[in-house]
Tab-separated table of C-alpha atoms and ligand atoms in Angstrom:
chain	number	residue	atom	x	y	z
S	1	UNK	CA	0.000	0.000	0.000
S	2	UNK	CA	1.497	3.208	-1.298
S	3	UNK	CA	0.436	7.350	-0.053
S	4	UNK	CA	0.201	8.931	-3.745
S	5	UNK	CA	0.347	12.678	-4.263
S	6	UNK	CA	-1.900	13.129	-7.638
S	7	UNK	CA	-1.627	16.810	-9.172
S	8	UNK	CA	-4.789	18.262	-11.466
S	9	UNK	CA	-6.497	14.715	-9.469
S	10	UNK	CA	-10.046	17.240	-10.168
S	11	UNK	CA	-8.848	17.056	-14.505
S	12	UNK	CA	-10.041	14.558	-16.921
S	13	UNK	CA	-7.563	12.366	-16.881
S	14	UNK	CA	-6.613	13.034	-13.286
S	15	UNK	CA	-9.816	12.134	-11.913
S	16	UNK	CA	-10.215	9.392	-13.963
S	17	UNK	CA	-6.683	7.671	-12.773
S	18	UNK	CA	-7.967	8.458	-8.900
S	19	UNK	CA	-10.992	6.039	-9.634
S	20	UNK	CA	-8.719	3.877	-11.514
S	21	UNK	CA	-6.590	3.374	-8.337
S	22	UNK	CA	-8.879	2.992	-5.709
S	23	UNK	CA	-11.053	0.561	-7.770
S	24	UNK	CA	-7.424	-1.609	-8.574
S	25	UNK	CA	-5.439	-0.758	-5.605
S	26	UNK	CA	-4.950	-0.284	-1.588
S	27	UNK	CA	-3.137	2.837	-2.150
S	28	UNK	CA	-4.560	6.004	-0.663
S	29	UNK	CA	-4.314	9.471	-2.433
S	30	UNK	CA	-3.806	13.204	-2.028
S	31	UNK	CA	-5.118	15.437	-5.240
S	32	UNK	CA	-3.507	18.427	-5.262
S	33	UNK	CA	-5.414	20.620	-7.733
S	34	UNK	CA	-5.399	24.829	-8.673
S	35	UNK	CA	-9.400	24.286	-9.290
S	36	UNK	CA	-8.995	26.083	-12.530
S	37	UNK	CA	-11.621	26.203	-15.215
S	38	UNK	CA	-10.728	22.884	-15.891
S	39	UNK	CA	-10.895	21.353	-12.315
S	40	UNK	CA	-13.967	20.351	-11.195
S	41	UNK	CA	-14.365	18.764	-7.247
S	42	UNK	CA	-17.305	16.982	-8.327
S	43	UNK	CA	-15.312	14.029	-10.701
S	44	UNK	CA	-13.955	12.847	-7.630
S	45	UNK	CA	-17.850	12.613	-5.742
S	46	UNK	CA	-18.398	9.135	-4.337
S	47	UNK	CA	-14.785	8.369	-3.443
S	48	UNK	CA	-14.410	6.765	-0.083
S	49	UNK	CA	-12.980	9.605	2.264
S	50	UNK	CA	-10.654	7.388	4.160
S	51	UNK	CA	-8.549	7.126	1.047
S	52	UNK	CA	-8.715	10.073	-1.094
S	53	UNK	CA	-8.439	13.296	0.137
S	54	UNK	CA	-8.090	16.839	-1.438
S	55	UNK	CA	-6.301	19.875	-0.831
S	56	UNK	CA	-6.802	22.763	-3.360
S	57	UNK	CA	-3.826	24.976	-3.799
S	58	UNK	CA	-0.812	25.522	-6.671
S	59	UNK	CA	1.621	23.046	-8.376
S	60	UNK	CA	3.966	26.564	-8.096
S	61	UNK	CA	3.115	27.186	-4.812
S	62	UNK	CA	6.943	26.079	-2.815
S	63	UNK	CA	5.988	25.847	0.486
S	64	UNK	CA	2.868	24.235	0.019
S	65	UNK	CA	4.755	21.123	-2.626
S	66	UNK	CA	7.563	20.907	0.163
S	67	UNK	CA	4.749	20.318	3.096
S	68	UNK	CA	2.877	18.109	0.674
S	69	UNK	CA	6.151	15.584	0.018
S	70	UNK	CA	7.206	15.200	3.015
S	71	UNK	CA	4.490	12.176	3.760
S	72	UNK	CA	4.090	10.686	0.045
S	73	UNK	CA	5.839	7.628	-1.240
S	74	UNK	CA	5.470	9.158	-4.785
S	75	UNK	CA	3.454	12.066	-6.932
S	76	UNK	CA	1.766	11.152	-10.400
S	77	UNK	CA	2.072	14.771	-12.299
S	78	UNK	CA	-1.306	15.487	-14.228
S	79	UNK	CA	-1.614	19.079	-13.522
S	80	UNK	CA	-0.977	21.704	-16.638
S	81	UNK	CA	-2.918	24.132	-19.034
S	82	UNK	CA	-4.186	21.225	-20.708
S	83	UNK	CA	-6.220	22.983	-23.867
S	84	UNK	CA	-4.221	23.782	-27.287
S	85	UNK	CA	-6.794	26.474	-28.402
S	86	UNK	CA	-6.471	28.182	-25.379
S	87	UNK	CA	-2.957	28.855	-25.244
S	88	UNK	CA	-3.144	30.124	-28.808
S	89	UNK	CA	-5.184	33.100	-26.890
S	90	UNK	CA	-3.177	33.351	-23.658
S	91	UNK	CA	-0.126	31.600	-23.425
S	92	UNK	CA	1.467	32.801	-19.797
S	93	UNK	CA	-0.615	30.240	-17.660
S	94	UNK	CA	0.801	27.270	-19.717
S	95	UNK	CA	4.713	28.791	-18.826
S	96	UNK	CA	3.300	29.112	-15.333
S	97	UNK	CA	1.875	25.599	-14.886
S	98	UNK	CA	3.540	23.574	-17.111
S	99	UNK	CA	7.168	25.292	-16.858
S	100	UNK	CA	7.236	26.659	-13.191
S	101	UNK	CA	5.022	24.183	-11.907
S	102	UNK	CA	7.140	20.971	-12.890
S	103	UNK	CA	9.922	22.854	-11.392
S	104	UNK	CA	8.789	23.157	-8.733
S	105	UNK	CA	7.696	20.105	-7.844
S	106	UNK	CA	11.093	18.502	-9.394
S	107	UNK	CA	12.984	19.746	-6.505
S	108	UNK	CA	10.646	19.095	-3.333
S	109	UNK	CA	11.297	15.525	-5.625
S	110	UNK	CA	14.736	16.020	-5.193
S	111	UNK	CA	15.303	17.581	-1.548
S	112	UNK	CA	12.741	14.696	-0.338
S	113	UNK	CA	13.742	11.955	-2.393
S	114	UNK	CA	10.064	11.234	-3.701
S	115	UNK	CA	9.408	8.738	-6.537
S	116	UNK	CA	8.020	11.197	-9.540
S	117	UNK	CA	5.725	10.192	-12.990
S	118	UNK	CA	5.525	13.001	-15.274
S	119	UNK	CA	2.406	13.230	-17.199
S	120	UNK	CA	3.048	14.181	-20.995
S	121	UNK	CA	1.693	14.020	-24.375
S	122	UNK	CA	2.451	13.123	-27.646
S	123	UNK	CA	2.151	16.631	-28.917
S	124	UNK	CA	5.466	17.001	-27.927
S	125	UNK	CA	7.124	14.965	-31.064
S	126	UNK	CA	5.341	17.534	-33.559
S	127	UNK	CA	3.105	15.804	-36.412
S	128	UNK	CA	3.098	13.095	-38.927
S	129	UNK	CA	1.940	13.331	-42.546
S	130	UNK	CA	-0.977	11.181	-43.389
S	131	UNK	CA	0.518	8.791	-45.493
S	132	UNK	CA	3.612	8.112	-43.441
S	133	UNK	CA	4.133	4.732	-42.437
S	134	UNK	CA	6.129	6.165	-39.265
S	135	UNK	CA	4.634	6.726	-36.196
S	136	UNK	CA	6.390	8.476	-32.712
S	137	UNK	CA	8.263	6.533	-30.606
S	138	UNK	CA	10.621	7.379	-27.422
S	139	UNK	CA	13.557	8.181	-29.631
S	140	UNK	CA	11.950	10.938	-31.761
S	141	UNK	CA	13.138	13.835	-31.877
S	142	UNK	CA	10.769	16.752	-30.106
S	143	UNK	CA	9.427	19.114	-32.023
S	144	UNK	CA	6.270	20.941	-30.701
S	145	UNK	CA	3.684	23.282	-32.760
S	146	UNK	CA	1.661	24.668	-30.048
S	147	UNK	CA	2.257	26.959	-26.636
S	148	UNK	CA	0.888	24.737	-25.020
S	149	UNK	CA	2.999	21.756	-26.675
S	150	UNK	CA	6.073	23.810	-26.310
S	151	UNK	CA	5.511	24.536	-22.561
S	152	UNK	CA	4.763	20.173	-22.469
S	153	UNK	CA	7.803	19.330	-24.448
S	154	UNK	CA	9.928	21.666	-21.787
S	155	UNK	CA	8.521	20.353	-18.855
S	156	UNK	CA	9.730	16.868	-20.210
S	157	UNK	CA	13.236	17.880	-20.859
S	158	UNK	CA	13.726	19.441	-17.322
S	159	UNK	CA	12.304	16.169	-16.063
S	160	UNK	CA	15.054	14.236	-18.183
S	161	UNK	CA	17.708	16.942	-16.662
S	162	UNK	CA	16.765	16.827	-12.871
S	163	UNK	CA	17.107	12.606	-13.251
S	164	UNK	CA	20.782	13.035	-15.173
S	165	UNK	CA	21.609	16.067	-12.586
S	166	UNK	CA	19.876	15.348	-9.482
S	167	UNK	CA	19.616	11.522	-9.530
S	168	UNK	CA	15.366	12.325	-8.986
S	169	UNK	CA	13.403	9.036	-9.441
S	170	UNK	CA	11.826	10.217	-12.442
S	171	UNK	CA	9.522	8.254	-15.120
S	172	UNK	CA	8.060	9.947	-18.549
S	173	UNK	CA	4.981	8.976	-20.168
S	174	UNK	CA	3.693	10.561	-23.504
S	175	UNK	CA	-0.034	9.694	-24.343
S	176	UNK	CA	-2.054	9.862	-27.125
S	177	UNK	CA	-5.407	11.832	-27.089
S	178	UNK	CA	-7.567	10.744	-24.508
S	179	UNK	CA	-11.624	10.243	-24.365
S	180	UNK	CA	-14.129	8.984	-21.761
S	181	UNK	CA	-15.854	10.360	-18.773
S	182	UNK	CA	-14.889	13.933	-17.230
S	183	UNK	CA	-13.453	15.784	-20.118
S	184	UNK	CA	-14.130	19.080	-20.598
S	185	UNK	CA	-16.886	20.179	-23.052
S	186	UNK	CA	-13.881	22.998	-24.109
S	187	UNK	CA	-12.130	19.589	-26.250
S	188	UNK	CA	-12.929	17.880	-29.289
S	189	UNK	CA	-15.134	14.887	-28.577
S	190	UNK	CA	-17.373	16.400	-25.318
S	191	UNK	CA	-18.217	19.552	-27.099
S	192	UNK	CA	-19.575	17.334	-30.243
S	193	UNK	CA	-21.338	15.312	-28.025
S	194	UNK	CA	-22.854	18.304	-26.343
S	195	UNK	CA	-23.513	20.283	-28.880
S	196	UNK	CA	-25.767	17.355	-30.491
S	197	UNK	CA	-27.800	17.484	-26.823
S	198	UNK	CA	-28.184	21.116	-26.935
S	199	UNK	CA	-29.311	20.385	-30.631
S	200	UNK	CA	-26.319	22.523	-31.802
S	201	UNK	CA	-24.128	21.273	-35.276
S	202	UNK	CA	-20.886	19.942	-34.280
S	203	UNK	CA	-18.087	21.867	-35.493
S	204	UNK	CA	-15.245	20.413	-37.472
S	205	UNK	CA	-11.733	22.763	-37.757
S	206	UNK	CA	-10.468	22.995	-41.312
S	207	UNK	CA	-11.847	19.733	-43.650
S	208	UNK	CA	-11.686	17.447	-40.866
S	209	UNK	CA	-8.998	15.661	-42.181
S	210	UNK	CA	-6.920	15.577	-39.200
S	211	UNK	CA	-6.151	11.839	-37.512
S	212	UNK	CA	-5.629	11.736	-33.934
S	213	UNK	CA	-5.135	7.809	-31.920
S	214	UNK	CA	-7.747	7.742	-29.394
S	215	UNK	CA	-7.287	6.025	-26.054
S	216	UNK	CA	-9.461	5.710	-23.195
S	217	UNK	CA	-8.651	7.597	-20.130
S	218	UNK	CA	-8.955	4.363	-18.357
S	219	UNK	CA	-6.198	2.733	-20.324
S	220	UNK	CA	-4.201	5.822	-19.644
S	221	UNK	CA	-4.590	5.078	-16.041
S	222	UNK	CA	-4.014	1.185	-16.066
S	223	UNK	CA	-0.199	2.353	-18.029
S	224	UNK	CA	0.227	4.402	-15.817
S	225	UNK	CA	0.364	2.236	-12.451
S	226	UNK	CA	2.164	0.070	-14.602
S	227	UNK	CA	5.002	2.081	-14.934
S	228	UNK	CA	4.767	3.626	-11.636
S	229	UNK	CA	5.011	-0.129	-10.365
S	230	UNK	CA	7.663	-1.200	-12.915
S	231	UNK	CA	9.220	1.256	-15.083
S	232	UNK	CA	12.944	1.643	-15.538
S	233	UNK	CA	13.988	5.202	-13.662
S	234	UNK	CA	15.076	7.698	-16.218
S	235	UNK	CA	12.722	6.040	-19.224
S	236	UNK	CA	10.078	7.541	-20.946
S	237	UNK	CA	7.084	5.299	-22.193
S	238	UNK	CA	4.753	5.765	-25.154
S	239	UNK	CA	1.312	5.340	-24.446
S	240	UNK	CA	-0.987	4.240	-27.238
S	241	UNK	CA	-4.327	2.176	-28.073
S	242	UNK	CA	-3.886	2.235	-31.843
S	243	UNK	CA	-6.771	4.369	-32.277
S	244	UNK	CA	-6.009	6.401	-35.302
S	245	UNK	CA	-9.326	7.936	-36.554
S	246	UNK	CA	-9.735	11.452	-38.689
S	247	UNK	CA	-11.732	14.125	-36.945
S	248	UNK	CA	-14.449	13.876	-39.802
S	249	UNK	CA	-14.898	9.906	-38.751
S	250	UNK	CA	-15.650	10.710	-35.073
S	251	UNK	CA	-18.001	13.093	-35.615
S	252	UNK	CA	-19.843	11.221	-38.031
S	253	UNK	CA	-19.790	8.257	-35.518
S	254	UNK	CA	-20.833	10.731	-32.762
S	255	UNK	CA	-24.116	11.826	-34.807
S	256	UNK	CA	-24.818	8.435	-35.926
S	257	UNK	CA	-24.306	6.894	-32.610
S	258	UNK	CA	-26.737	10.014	-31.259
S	259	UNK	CA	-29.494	9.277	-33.995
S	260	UNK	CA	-28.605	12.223	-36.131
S	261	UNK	CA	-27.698	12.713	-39.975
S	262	UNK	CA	-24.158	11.787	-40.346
S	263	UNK	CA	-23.878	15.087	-42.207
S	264	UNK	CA	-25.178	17.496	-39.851
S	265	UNK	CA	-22.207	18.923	-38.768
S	266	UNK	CA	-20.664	22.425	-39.937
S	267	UNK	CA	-17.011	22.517	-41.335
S	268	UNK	CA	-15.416	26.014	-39.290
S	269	UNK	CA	-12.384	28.159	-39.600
S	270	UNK	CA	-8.891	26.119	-38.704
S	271	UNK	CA	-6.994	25.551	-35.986
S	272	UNK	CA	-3.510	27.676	-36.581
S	273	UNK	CA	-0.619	25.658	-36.763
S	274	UNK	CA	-3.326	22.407	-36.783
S	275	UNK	CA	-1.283	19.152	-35.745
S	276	UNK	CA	-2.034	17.229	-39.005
S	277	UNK	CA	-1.881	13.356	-37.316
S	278	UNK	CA	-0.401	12.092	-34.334
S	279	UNK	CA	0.024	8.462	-34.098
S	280	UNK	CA	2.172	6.296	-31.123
S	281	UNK	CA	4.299	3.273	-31.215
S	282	UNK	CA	3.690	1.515	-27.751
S	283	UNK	CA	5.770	-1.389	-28.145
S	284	UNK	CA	7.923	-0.543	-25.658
S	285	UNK	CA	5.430	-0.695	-22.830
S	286	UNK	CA	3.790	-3.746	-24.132
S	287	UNK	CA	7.105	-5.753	-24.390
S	288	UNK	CA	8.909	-4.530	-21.889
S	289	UNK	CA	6.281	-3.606	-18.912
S	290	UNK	CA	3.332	-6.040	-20.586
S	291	UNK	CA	0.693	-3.414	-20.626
S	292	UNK	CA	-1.925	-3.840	-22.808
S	293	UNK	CA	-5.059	-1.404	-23.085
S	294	UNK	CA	-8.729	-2.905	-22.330
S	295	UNK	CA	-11.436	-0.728	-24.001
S	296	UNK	CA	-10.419	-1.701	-28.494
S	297	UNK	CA	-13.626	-0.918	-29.551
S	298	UNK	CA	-13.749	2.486	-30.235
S	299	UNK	CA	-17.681	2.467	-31.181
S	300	UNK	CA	-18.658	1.308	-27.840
S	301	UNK	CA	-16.162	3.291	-25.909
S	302	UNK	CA	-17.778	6.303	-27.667
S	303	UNK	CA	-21.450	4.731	-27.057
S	304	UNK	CA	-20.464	4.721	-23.541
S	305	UNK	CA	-19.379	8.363	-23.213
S	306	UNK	CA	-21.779	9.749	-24.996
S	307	UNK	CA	-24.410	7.952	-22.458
S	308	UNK	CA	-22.383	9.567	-19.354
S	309	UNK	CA	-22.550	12.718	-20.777
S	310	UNK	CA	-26.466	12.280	-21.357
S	311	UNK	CA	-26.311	10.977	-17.959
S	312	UNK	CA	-24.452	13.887	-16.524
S	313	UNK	CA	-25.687	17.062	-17.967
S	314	UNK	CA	-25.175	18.579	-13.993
S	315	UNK	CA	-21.657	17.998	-14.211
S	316	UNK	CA	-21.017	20.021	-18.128
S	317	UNK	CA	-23.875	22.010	-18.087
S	318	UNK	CA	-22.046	24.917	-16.432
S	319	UNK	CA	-19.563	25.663	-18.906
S	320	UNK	CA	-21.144	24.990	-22.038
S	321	UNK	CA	-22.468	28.342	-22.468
S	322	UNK	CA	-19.228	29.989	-21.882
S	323	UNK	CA	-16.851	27.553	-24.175
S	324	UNK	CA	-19.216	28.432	-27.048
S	325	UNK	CA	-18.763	31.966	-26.489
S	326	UNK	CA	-15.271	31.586	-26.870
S	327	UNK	CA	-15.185	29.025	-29.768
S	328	UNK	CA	-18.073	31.461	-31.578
S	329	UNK	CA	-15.437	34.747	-31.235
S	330	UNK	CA	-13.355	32.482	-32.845
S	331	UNK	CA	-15.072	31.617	-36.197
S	332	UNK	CA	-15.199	27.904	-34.466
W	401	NAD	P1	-7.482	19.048	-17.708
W	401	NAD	O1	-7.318	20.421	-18.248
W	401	NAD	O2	-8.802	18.369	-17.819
W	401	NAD	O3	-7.100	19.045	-16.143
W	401	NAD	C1	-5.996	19.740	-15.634
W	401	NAD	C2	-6.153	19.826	-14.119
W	401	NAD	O4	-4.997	20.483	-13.590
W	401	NAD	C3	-7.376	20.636	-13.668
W	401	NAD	O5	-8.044	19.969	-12.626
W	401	NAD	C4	-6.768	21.950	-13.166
W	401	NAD	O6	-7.529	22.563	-12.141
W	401	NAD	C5	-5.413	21.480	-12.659
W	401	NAD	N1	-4.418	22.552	-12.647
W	401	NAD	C6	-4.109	23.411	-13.653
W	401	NAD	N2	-3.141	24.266	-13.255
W	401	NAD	C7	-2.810	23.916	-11.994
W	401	NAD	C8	-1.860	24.413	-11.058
W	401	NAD	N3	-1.058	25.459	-11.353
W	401	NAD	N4	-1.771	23.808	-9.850
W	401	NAD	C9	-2.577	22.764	-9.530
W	401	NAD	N5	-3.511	22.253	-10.379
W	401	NAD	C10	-3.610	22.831	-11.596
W	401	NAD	O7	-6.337	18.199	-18.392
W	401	NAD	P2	-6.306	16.668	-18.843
W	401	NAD	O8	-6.833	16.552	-20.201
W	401	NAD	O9	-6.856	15.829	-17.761
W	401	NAD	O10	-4.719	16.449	-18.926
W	401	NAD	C11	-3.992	15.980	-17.785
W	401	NAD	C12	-2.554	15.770	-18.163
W	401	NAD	O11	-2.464	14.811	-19.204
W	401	NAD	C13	-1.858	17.031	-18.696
W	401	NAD	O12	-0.538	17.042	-18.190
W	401	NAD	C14	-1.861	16.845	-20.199
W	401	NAD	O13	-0.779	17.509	-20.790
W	401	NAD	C15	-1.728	15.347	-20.296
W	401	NAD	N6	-2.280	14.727	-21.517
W	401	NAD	C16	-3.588	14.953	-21.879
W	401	NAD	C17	-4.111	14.292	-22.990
W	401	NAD	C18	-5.550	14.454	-23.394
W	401	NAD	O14	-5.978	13.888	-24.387
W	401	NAD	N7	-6.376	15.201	-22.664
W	401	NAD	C19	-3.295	13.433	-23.743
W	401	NAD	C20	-1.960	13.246	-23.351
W	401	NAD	C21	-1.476	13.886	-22.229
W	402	TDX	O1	-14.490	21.895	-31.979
W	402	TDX	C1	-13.475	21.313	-32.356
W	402	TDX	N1	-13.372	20.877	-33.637
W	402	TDX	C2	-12.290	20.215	-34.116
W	402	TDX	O2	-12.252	19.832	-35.291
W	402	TDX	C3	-12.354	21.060	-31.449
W	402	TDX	C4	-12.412	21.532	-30.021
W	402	TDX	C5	-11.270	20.380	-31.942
W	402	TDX	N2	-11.220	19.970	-33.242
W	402	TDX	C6	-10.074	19.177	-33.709
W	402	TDX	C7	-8.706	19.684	-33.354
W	402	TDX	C8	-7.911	18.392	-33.241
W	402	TDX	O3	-7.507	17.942	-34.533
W	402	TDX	O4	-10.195	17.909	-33.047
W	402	TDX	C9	-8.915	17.378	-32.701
W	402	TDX	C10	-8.830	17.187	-31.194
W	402	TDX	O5	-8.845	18.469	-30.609
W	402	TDX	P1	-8.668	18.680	-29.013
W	402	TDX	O6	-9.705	17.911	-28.286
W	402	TDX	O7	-8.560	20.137	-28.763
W	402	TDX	O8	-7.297	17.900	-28.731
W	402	TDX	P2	-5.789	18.096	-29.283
W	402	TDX	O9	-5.524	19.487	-29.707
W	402	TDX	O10	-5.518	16.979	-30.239
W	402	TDX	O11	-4.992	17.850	-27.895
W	402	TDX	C11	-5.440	16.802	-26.978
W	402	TDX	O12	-4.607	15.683	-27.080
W	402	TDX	C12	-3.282	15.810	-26.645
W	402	TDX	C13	-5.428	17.313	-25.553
W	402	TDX	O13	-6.272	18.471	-25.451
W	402	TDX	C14	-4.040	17.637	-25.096
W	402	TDX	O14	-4.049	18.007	-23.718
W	402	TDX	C15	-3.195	16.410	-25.265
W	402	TDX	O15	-1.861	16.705	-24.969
């Protein structure tokens, strides 16, 4: 039985991989989460209070990190600016979080000698043409688009340097996009889903022709205990379901799954700088760690998230209004 420190635990994926370990493990946790826009206390409703408790408060906050470490056996990093559109309009809170905040807690990692998982992306490797055979794998070279992907793919590198400097007890992981329960109706697949509720057309960036490998949020989690139970120190590991799809696929899926024309959906103005395709090699973490992800059919993942959101119009309901605003000042 371990004490785990999770950061952005009230995030999609965050929450998710707190309900992932105390359904799979004896392990207690502490969330640490900012309560953003993004954070949201009620994802972690229903947990049993003897094992997960919450304190809100900054990943940059020093004294508060230091107090936090001294009684954890390791931290699982989740916390950051999380949304690529977003730091296209305001990029200083992705430097804050993602830069100063993995500093930060790299050296309460250091001065207490905690075990560490850093949470990352594949964004970080750039993108892949859609007819390249290739697809990322832990030797690629970085080589980010975004703000936010920039402020992702330094957060990694100062991980890498404070486990070659510092001898921290540091793992990497870099997943592919993520879907399920508890995502933010700002991102791609919620605000589809969403908008078909609210009886709004879904909105598709550019032609749609974009490919991005879906995973489930729960598969994230299950690779992620596995290399915070296994993993090499000083290794990074791809995470990946092989769940390339195009952007104009899912959202025909979405309406059909919904009962809707599969061609009621408008196309809107692009994304700058729009990742073309992302796609991940995990064979090192399914040869060398054994992982393998659970939910391969895509259709009934999506079935099932689109009935939680149904399910859970309480939990979105609040921001909806305002993402649109955004998106709509945005041509999107
Ligand atoms: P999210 O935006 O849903 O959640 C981020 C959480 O971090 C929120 O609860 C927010 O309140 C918290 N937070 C933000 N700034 C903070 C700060 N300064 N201090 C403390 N808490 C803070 O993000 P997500 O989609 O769950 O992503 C989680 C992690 O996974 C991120 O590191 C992201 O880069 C990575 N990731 C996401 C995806 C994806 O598809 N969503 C894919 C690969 C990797
Ligand atoms: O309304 C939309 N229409 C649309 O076509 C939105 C919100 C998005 N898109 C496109 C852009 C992307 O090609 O859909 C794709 C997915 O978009 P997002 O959900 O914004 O995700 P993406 O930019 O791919 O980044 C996600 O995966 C990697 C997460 O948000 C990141 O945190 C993660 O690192």
């Amino acid at each position: 039985m371990a004490r785990l420190l999770v950061t952005g635990g009230a995030g999609f994926i965050g929450s998710n991989f707190v309900h992932h370990v105390v359904a799979h493990t004896d392990d207690s946790v502490t969330v640490l989460d900012k309560l953003t826009y993004a954070g949201n206390r009620a994802s972690l409703a229903g947990l049993p209070e003897d094992r997960v408790s919450f304190v809100e408060g900054d990943i940059a906050d020093a004294e508060l990190v230091d107090a936090l470490f001294r009684d954890v056996d390791a931290v699982v990093h989740f916390a950051a600016e999380s949304h690529n559109d977003n730091s296209l309009n305001d990029p200083r809170p992705f430097l804050d979080t993602n830069i100063i905040g993995t500093y930060t807690l790299l050296e309460a990692a250091r001065k207490h000698d905690v075990r560490f998982h850093h949470i990352s992306t594949d964004e970080v490797y750039g993108d892949l043409e859609l007819d390249d055979p290739a697809r990322f794998t832990e030797t690629t070279p970085y080589n980010p688009s975004s703000p936010y992907s920039s402020t992702k793919a330094g957060s990694d590198l100062l991980v890498r340097a404070w486990v070659r400097s510092f001898g921290v007890r540091a793992t990497i992981s870099n997943c592919s996009n993520n879907y399920g329960p508890y995502q933010h109706v700002e991102k791609f697949i919620p605000r589809q889903i969403t908008n078909v509720i609210r009886g709004i057309r879904p909105k598709l960036y550019g032609t749609g022709e974009n490919v991005r490998d879906w995973i489930h949020a729960d598969d994230h989690s299950s690779a992620v205990l596995t290399i915070l139970e296994r993993g090499q120190i000083g290794q990074t590991y791809l995470i990946g379901a092989d769940g390339e799809q195009n952007n104009k696929d899912v959202v025909e899926l979405i309406l059909e799954l919904m009962d809707a024309p599969r061609d009621a959906y408008d196309l809107v103005t692009d994304r700058p700088g729009h990742d073309l395709r992302y796609a991940i090699d995990s064979t090192r973490l399914r040869t060398e760690l054994g992982w393998q992800p659970r939910y391969q059919d895509f259709r009934a993942g999506l079935a099932a998230t689109i009935e939680w959101y149904r399910d859970n119009e309480a939990w979105w309901a609040p921001a909806k209004d305002g993402v649109e605003a955004f998106y709509a000042s945005k041509g999107q």
